[in-house]
Amino acid sequence: MDFQGGILQDGSAMESLEKQLICPICLEMFSKPVVILPCQHNLCRKCASDVLQAANPYWQSRGSVSSGGRFRCPSCRHEVLLDRHGVYGLQRNLLVENIIDIYKQECSSRPLKKGEHPMCKEHEDERINIYCITCEVPTCSMCKVFGAHKDCEVAPLQSVFQGQKTELNNCISMLVAGNDRIQTIISQLEDSCHSTEENSEAAKRELCARFDALAALLEQKKAELLQRISQEQADKTAFIQSLICQYKEQLEKSSRLVETAIQAAEETGGAAFLMVRPQTCPTGIVEASKGARLDKIEQGYESMDAFSVSLEHLTEAVHALDFDLAEEDEEYFDGEEEEVEE
């Protein structure tokens, strides 16, 4: 059984097959050679060259053979990277080319049916073969001669078709190129967003490191000042303790003298009194009273007011801490103005 012939004779199957053989760029049946992209979609080589040129408008003039480059598949938006051979480095799809040959041969051998060409509604036996430029509608020759379009300007249908088809193809190329540019901008914006996040994290780490270093410096300075206060405290306390010991010794001597004087005062016998008298004579009491001339501390000696620290200027400096944005903002806006001018 001839399956191929059976399939090609089926009208719906032929229409479905024809849709599969339409180039997404020129919207016509693939023209040889047909190239297959890495994403397995097909393009006419000329259309692939046009898409490449539209995606890279600043490389070479339109129509020249581009060497290398990249563009996106118009069917799936997959990025196609080309080597130094450009579109001529893409592999030809011989299977699709053979299918197109078989399809064209079958179509040429099929008889033309009446319903396959649009017919005029006013003149049912007349084919639509001209285009009314005035009304911008296709019509037939009878409408031009006797009908509603006899006073209108007309043109051959095929020439108008080719002109509008070329214009549509150019618009498609522009849209594809515009989509590629938009995709490039989106990629750049995504990269900028990622870079912004990374730079923000780096700035946070640097800021934390600077504040940690400042906090460590403050802790070191605080420990140093606390050590000086503790040293002053130890010196003053040692001096006061030494005075306390001196006064205690003097007090002990004076107390013993008082006891001896009381015992002498209680003696009734002259000989006994005179034996202890030298110790309680005025000279001995004067010597004992020298304790009043021992060193004393000055008023306010125990005060530590000299070790007070004024941190108001540091507090103001901390409140005034801010980022140095003036110069960077100026450079940023200057660069932005240059981009706008470009």
Coordinates of N, CA and C in Angstrom, one line a residue, residues 3 23 46 75 152 155 334:
F3 N 1.4 4.4 1.4 CA 1.0 5.3 2.5 C 1.2 6.7 2.1
C23 N 8.0 28.8 7.3 CA 9.1 29.5 8.1 C 8.5 30.5 9.0
K46 N 18.4 32.4 4.4 CA 18.3 33.8 4.2 C 17.6 34.4 5.4
S75 N 11.1 30.9 17.4 CA 10.1 29.9 17.8 C 10.1 29.7 19.4
C152 N -12.3 53.4 -9.1 CA -11.2 53.3 -8.1 C -9.9 53.0 -8.8
A155 N -4.6 47.7 -8.7 CA -3.3 47.2 -9.0 C -3.3 45.7 -9.1
D334 N 26.5 61.9 36.3 CA 27.2 62.3 35.1 C 27.2 61.2 34.1

